[in-house]
């Protein structure tokens, strides 16, 4: 820093000083958290060994064009590159470039910003957007469903394909048995769990507890839950979502703490959507049953009217004939 106080002094970001040969001549202490090297270790190293583009090439003509141009320019120029740290790991960085002169020699101030957190946030936002778009599309498809089993199959398919959790199943409530019975499940659930149990109030289970309370639960480690149904189950974390009076969706994983906040939020929205569809399917079934009953009642009334009409036809004819006789002149 003593050699380049005007370029390094008081700069809040990680900075390297690079000469026209692409050799690092100095750096400030803030480069160490980013690159893993202290400033003395960086002096004399080739900048191409530290910074290169995503395809593995060097920083290229653009960087060295800034070094070779003796006319001072602003720090506006920037590149998205990859940095190789001292431990060999690679991280994404954004570098800003600014040439300057000292004692007749041209140098380049290279500001190196670690953008891992920013890229992670962007990736997370992108994933959330895609998940919500898929949720919207799945909801539109589900609203067209008129069969409860088809809706349940679509529910576990969404959990597997969009949320990325392959172990899932739907249990529906059987009023005659007062129990939750497995209806549909993914192939992975079949392979890992095997025979799917029936849950009831008589046997402790997380699934019945959720169904009974109507509140979703995330169990980050099932072995720590005293009410787990099977202590020997390979399922180590579980997300159980109520489907109103219809049943539950179970989503499991073979490792503890397998679900994050995004999983929980989207899964709860999806469970509410599936419940709404079950309600609609039930009401449509009841409406169809009512319409069929009304049709049967109408047919019975029409049949009764036909019988009455036939039974009354002859007496009416006789009465009409007698009336004509009475009206006839003597």
Short mmCIF file of C-alpha atoms in Angstrom, two decimals:
data_model
loop_
_atom_site.label_atom_id
_atom_site.label_comp_id
_atom_site.label_asym_id
_atom_site.label_seq_id
_atom_site.Cartn_x
_atom_site.Cartn_y
_atom_site.Cartn_z
CA UNK A 1 0.00 0.00 0.00
CA UNK A 2 2.97 2.27 0.59
CA UNK A 3 3.77 2.25 -3.14
CA UNK A 4 0.23 3.13 -4.27
CA UNK A 5 -1.37 5.12 -1.46
CA UNK A 6 -3.56 7.11 -3.85
CA UNK A 7 -5.05 3.90 -5.32
CA UNK A 8 -5.33 1.77 -2.17
CA UNK A 9 -5.68 4.17 0.70
CA UNK A 10 -9.17 4.29 2.15
CA UNK A 11 -10.76 2.11 -0.55
CA UNK A 12 -13.59 0.11 1.07
CA UNK A 13 -13.55 -2.70 -1.52
CA UNK A 14 -10.96 -5.40 -2.32
CA UNK A 15 -8.47 -3.86 -4.77
CA UNK A 16 -5.51 -5.12 -6.82
CA UNK A 17 -2.94 -2.99 -8.64
CA UNK A 18 -1.94 -4.61 -11.97
CA UNK A 19 0.79 -3.45 -14.33
CA UNK A 20 0.85 -3.51 -18.15
CA UNK A 21 2.28 -7.06 -18.13
CA UNK A 22 -0.70 -8.34 -16.14
CA UNK A 23 1.35 -8.77 -12.95
CA UNK A 24 -0.16 -7.94 -9.57
CA UNK A 25 1.95 -5.25 -7.93
CA UNK A 26 -0.05 -4.60 -4.76
CA UNK A 27 -3.36 -5.18 -3.04
CA UNK A 28 -5.22 -3.97 -0.02
CA UNK A 29 -6.08 -6.20 3.00
CA UNK A 30 -9.67 -6.62 1.83
CA UNK A 31 -8.63 -8.95 -0.97
CA UNK A 32 -7.79 -11.74 1.48
CA UNK A 33 -11.43 -12.66 2.41
CA UNK A 34 -12.25 -12.83 -1.31
CA UNK A 35 -9.18 -14.53 -2.80
CA UNK A 36 -7.72 -16.21 0.27
CA UNK A 37 -4.34 -14.53 -0.32
CA UNK A 38 -2.84 -11.78 1.76
CA UNK A 39 -1.48 -8.76 -0.16
CA UNK A 40 2.19 -9.84 0.14
CA UNK A 41 1.33 -13.29 -1.32
CA UNK A 42 -0.33 -11.67 -4.35
CA UNK A 43 2.55 -9.40 -5.32
CA UNK A 44 4.27 -10.69 -8.44
CA UNK A 45 1.53 -13.14 -9.39
CA UNK A 46 -0.05 -13.25 -12.84
CA UNK A 47 -3.56 -11.82 -12.74
CA UNK A 48 -4.66 -14.35 -15.37
CA UNK A 49 -4.11 -17.07 -12.80
CA UNK A 50 -6.51 -15.32 -10.48
CA UNK A 51 -9.24 -13.93 -12.74
CA UNK A 52 -10.72 -15.41 -15.90
CA UNK A 53 -14.06 -15.69 -17.61
CA UNK A 54 -16.59 -18.43 -16.97
CA UNK A 55 -15.27 -20.53 -19.87
CA UNK A 56 -11.78 -20.65 -18.37
CA UNK A 57 -10.19 -18.08 -20.66
CA UNK A 58 -8.15 -15.17 -19.38
CA UNK A 59 -9.63 -11.78 -18.65
CA UNK A 60 -8.85 -11.03 -22.28
CA UNK A 61 -8.19 -7.97 -24.38
CA UNK A 62 -10.76 -5.86 -22.62
CA UNK A 63 -8.84 -5.82 -19.34
CA UNK A 64 -5.46 -5.30 -20.95
CA UNK A 65 -6.88 -2.66 -23.23
CA UNK A 66 -7.59 -0.66 -20.12
CA UNK A 67 -4.05 -1.21 -18.85
CA UNK A 68 -2.42 -0.23 -22.13
CA UNK A 69 -4.46 2.93 -22.56
CA UNK A 70 -2.54 5.66 -20.70
CA UNK A 71 -5.49 8.04 -20.72
CA UNK A 72 -7.19 7.94 -17.30
CA UNK A 73 -10.79 6.77 -17.36
CA UNK A 74 -13.51 6.17 -14.82
CA UNK A 75 -14.11 2.97 -12.86
CA UNK A 76 -17.34 2.33 -14.78
CA UNK A 77 -15.94 -0.53 -16.87
CA UNK A 78 -16.70 -3.90 -15.28
CA UNK A 79 -16.56 -7.60 -16.08
CA UNK A 80 -18.23 -10.68 -14.61
CA UNK A 81 -15.45 -13.21 -14.06
CA UNK A 82 -14.45 -16.23 -12.04
CA UNK A 83 -11.77 -15.96 -9.35
CA UNK A 84 -9.60 -18.88 -8.24
CA UNK A 85 -8.97 -18.70 -4.51
CA UNK A 86 -5.81 -19.85 -2.76
CA UNK A 87 -7.51 -23.12 -1.74
CA UNK A 88 -8.34 -23.88 -5.39
CA UNK A 89 -12.06 -23.15 -5.15
CA UNK A 90 -13.69 -20.92 -7.74
CA UNK A 91 -16.10 -18.10 -6.98
CA UNK A 92 -18.00 -15.62 -9.14
CA UNK A 93 -16.76 -12.04 -8.94
CA UNK A 94 -17.45 -8.73 -10.61
CA UNK A 95 -14.38 -6.60 -11.31
CA UNK A 96 -14.31 -2.88 -11.99
CA UNK A 97 -11.39 -1.42 -13.91
CA UNK A 98 -9.71 1.95 -13.70
CA UNK A 99 -6.31 2.86 -15.23
CA UNK A 100 -3.95 5.38 -13.66
CA UNK A 101 -0.34 6.50 -14.02
CA UNK A 102 2.44 6.65 -11.49
CA UNK A 103 5.94 7.91 -12.29
CA UNK A 104 5.29 7.50 -16.00
CA UNK A 105 4.12 3.86 -15.67
CA UNK A 106 0.57 2.71 -16.47
CA UNK A 107 -1.32 0.60 -13.97
CA UNK A 108 -4.82 -0.69 -13.53
CA UNK A 109 -6.91 -0.56 -10.37
CA UNK A 110 -8.92 -3.79 -10.28
CA UNK A 111 -11.75 -3.82 -7.75
CA UNK A 112 -12.80 -7.41 -7.04
CA UNK A 113 -16.27 -7.92 -5.56
CA UNK A 114 -17.41 -11.34 -4.34
CA UNK A 115 -20.91 -11.85 -5.80
CA UNK A 116 -21.66 -15.31 -4.40
CA UNK A 117 -24.43 -14.09 -2.14
CA UNK A 118 -25.94 -11.96 -4.89
CA UNK A 119 -25.85 -14.87 -7.36
CA UNK A 120 -27.39 -17.14 -4.74
CA UNK A 121 -30.19 -14.62 -4.17
CA UNK A 122 -30.77 -14.33 -7.92
CA UNK A 123 -30.85 -18.10 -8.29
CA UNK A 124 -33.23 -18.40 -5.36
CA UNK A 125 -35.48 -15.72 -6.80
CA UNK A 126 -35.43 -17.43 -10.19
CA UNK A 127 -36.30 -20.76 -8.59
CA UNK A 128 -39.12 -19.22 -6.58
CA UNK A 129 -40.51 -17.59 -9.71
CA UNK A 130 -40.42 -20.86 -11.62
CA UNK A 131 -42.04 -22.69 -8.71
CA UNK A 132 -44.87 -20.16 -8.46
CA UNK A 133 -45.41 -20.28 -12.22
CA UNK A 134 -45.59 -24.07 -12.03
CA UNK A 135 -47.97 -23.77 -9.08
CA UNK A 136 -50.25 -21.54 -11.12
CA UNK A 137 -50.21 -23.93 -14.08
CA UNK A 138 -50.80 -26.96 -11.85
CA UNK A 139 -53.70 -25.18 -10.16
CA UNK A 140 -55.32 -24.43 -13.51
CA UNK A 141 -55.02 -28.08 -14.51
CA UNK A 142 -56.25 -29.30 -11.14
CA UNK A 143 -59.35 -27.11 -11.34
CA UNK A 144 -60.42 -29.09 -14.42
CA UNK A 145 -60.34 -32.37 -12.50
CA UNK A 146 -63.66 -33.99 -11.60
CA UNK A 147 -62.31 -37.15 -9.96
CA UNK A 148 -60.84 -37.16 -6.46
CA UNK A 149 -58.30 -39.88 -7.12
CA UNK A 150 -57.05 -38.09 -10.24
CA UNK A 151 -56.71 -34.91 -8.17
CA UNK A 152 -54.73 -36.80 -5.52
CA UNK A 153 -52.40 -38.22 -8.17
CA UNK A 154 -51.82 -34.71 -9.52
CA UNK A 155 -51.10 -33.50 -6.00
CA UNK A 156 -48.22 -35.92 -5.38
CA UNK A 157 -46.95 -35.47 -8.94
CA UNK A 158 -46.55 -31.74 -8.31
CA UNK A 159 -44.71 -32.35 -5.03
CA UNK A 160 -42.29 -34.69 -6.78
CA UNK A 161 -41.69 -32.85 -10.05
CA UNK A 162 -41.87 -29.20 -9.00
CA UNK A 163 -40.93 -29.12 -5.33
CA UNK A 164 -38.29 -31.79 -5.93
CA UNK A 165 -39.33 -34.12 -3.10
CA UNK A 166 -39.86 -37.62 -4.52
CA UNK A 167 -41.32 -39.21 -1.37
CA UNK A 168 -44.95 -38.18 -1.13
CA UNK A 169 -48.42 -39.63 -0.72
CA UNK A 170 -52.05 -38.76 -0.04
CA UNK A 171 -54.12 -40.36 2.73
CA UNK A 172 -57.88 -39.87 2.62
CA UNK A 173 -60.28 -40.18 5.52
CA UNK A 174 -62.58 -43.21 5.52
CA UNK A 175 -65.57 -42.34 7.69
CA UNK A 176 -66.73 -45.94 7.98
CA UNK A 177 -63.38 -46.99 9.49
CA UNK A 178 -62.63 -43.65 11.14
CA UNK A 179 -59.13 -43.84 9.69
CA UNK A 180 -56.78 -42.32 7.13
CA UNK A 181 -56.14 -44.75 4.29
CA UNK A 182 -53.38 -44.40 1.69
CA UNK A 183 -54.76 -43.55 -1.75
CA UNK A 184 -51.85 -42.55 -4.00
CA UNK A 185 -48.09 -42.25 -3.57
CA UNK A 186 -44.94 -41.74 -5.61
CA UNK A 187 -42.72 -44.57 -6.83
CA UNK A 188 -39.97 -43.47 -4.45
CA UNK A 189 -42.38 -43.63 -1.51
CA UNK A 190 -43.33 -47.15 -2.54
CA UNK A 191 -39.69 -48.24 -2.73
CA UNK A 192 -38.56 -46.62 0.52
CA UNK A 193 -41.59 -47.02 2.77
CA UNK A 194 -43.01 -50.24 1.36
CA UNK A 195 -46.45 -51.04 2.74
CA UNK A 196 -48.20 -47.79 3.55
CA UNK A 197 -49.88 -47.76 6.94
CA UNK A 198 -53.42 -46.83 7.90
CA UNK A 199 -53.56 -44.06 10.52
CA UNK A 200 -56.30 -43.81 13.12
CA UNK A 201 -57.01 -42.20 16.47
CA UNK A 202 -56.27 -45.51 18.18
CA UNK A 203 -52.61 -45.46 17.11
CA UNK A 204 -50.25 -42.54 17.59
CA UNK A 205 -48.97 -40.89 14.43
CA UNK A 206 -47.97 -37.47 13.17
CA UNK A 207 -50.42 -37.84 10.27
CA UNK A 208 -53.47 -38.38 12.48
CA UNK A 209 -52.35 -35.57 14.75
CA UNK A 210 -52.27 -33.18 11.81
CA UNK A 211 -55.59 -34.42 10.44
CA UNK A 212 -57.21 -34.07 13.85
CA UNK A 213 -55.83 -30.58 14.52
CA UNK A 214 -56.12 -29.26 10.97
CA UNK A 215 -52.70 -27.62 11.36
CA UNK A 216 -49.73 -28.42 9.08
CA UNK A 217 -46.58 -29.69 10.75
CA UNK A 218 -42.95 -29.89 9.74
CA UNK A 219 -40.97 -32.44 11.72
CA UNK A 220 -37.30 -31.74 11.04
CA UNK A 221 -36.22 -34.99 12.70
CA UNK A 222 -38.85 -37.68 13.11
CA UNK A 223 -36.71 -39.59 15.60
CA UNK A 224 -37.18 -36.73 18.03
CA UNK A 225 -40.99 -36.98 17.81
CA UNK A 226 -42.42 -39.39 20.38
CA UNK A 227 -45.66 -39.77 18.41
CA UNK A 228 -44.10 -41.03 15.20
CA UNK A 229 -45.96 -44.03 13.86
CA UNK A 230 -42.97 -46.22 13.06
CA UNK A 231 -39.76 -45.71 15.08
CA UNK A 232 -37.84 -47.76 12.49
CA UNK A 233 -39.06 -45.81 9.46
CA UNK A 234 -36.34 -44.64 7.04
CA UNK A 235 -38.14 -41.29 6.88
CA UNK A 236 -36.10 -38.80 8.92
CA UNK A 237 -37.94 -35.54 8.20
CA UNK A 238 -41.55 -35.09 7.27
CA UNK A 239 -43.95 -32.41 6.16
CA UNK A 240 -47.61 -33.26 6.82
CA UNK A 241 -50.30 -31.01 5.38
CA UNK A 242 -54.02 -31.28 6.18
CA UNK A 243 -56.61 -31.49 3.42
CA UNK A 244 -59.51 -30.34 5.55
CA UNK A 245 -61.89 -33.17 6.41
CA UNK A 246 -60.63 -35.18 3.45
CA UNK A 247 -57.21 -36.31 4.66
CA UNK A 248 -53.52 -35.32 4.51
CA UNK A 249 -50.57 -35.02 2.17
CA UNK A 250 -47.36 -36.52 3.51
CA UNK A 251 -43.99 -35.41 2.11
CA UNK A 252 -40.93 -37.14 3.49
CA UNK A 253 -37.15 -37.34 3.18
CA UNK A 254 -34.56 -39.83 4.33
CA UNK A 255 -32.37 -37.11 5.87
CA UNK A 256 -33.25 -34.72 8.70
CA UNK A 257 -33.97 -31.04 8.06
CA UNK A 258 -34.65 -31.66 4.37
CA UNK A 259 -37.17 -28.84 3.90
CA UNK A 260 -36.62 -25.09 3.84
CA UNK A 261 -38.96 -22.16 4.30
CA UNK A 262 -39.76 -21.97 0.60
CA UNK A 263 -40.81 -25.64 0.56
CA UNK A 264 -43.11 -25.07 3.51
CA UNK A 265 -44.76 -21.97 2.04
CA UNK A 266 -45.41 -23.46 -1.40
CA UNK A 267 -46.52 -26.81 0.01
CA UNK A 268 -49.09 -25.11 2.25
CA UNK A 269 -50.49 -23.17 -0.71
CA UNK A 270 -50.64 -26.38 -2.73
CA UNK A 271 -52.41 -28.28 0.05
CA UNK A 272 -55.00 -25.50 0.32
CA UNK A 273 -55.51 -25.70 -3.46
CA UNK A 274 -55.97 -29.48 -3.37
CA UNK A 275 -58.46 -29.11 -0.49
CA UNK A 276 -60.43 -26.53 -2.47
CA UNK A 277 -60.56 -28.90 -5.44
CA UNK A 278 -61.76 -31.76 -3.21
CA UNK A 279 -64.53 -29.49 -1.93
CA UNK A 280 -65.54 -28.62 -5.49
CA UNK A 281 -65.48 -32.27 -6.58
CA UNK A 282 -67.67 -33.26 -3.62
CA UNK A 283 -70.16 -30.48 -4.27
CA UNK A 284 -70.34 -31.34 -7.95
CA UNK A 285 -70.92 -34.99 -7.03
CA UNK A 286 -73.68 -33.95 -4.63
CA UNK A 287 -75.18 -31.72 -7.32
CA UNK A 288 -75.11 -34.54 -9.86
CA UNK A 289 -76.72 -36.85 -7.32
CA UNK A 290 -79.41 -34.25 -6.63
CA UNK A 291 -80.00 -33.71 -10.34
CA UNK A 292 -80.31 -37.47 -10.82
CA UNK A 293 -82.80 -37.64 -7.92
CA UNK A 294 -84.81 -34.77 -9.40
CA UNK A 295 -84.80 -36.54 -12.77
CA UNK A 296 -86.01 -39.76 -11.15
CA UNK A 297 -88.73 -37.86 -9.29
CA UNK A 298 -89.80 -36.18 -12.52
CA UNK A 299 -89.97 -39.56 -14.26
CA UNK A 300 -92.08 -40.96 -11.41
CA UNK A 301 -94.47 -37.99 -11.64
CA UNK A 302 -94.74 -38.36 -15.38
CA UNK A 303 -95.45 -42.07 -14.97
CA UNK A 304 -98.07 -41.34 -12.30
CA UNK A 305 -99.70 -38.72 -14.50
CA UNK A 306 -99.79 -41.19 -17.39
CA UNK A 307 -101.41 -43.86 -15.20
CA UNK A 308 -103.95 -41.43 -13.78
CA UNK A 309 -104.74 -40.16 -17.24
CA UNK A 310 -105.32 -43.72 -18.47
CA UNK A 311 -107.39 -44.72 -15.44
CA UNK A 312 -109.61 -41.67 -15.75
CA UNK A 313 -110.03 -41.82 -19.50
CA UNK A 314 -112.83 -44.47 -19.61
CA UNK A 315 -114.95 -43.01 -16.76
CA UNK A 316 -114.70 -39.63 -18.40
CA UNK A 317 -115.84 -41.07 -21.70
CA UNK A 318 -118.82 -42.72 -20.00
CA UNK A 319 -119.71 -39.51 -18.21
CA UNK A 320 -119.44 -37.57 -21.43
CA UNK A 321 -121.78 -40.05 -23.15
CA UNK A 322 -124.32 -39.84 -20.36
CA UNK A 323 -124.21 -36.06 -20.55
CA UNK A 324 -124.96 -36.17 -24.24
CA UNK A 325 -127.97 -38.44 -23.57
CA UNK A 326 -129.31 -36.02 -21.00
CA UNK A 327 -128.92 -33.10 -23.34
CA UNK A 328 -130.64 -34.91 -26.24
CA UNK A 329 -134.29 -33.75 -26.90
CA UNK A 330 -137.04 -36.15 -25.94
#
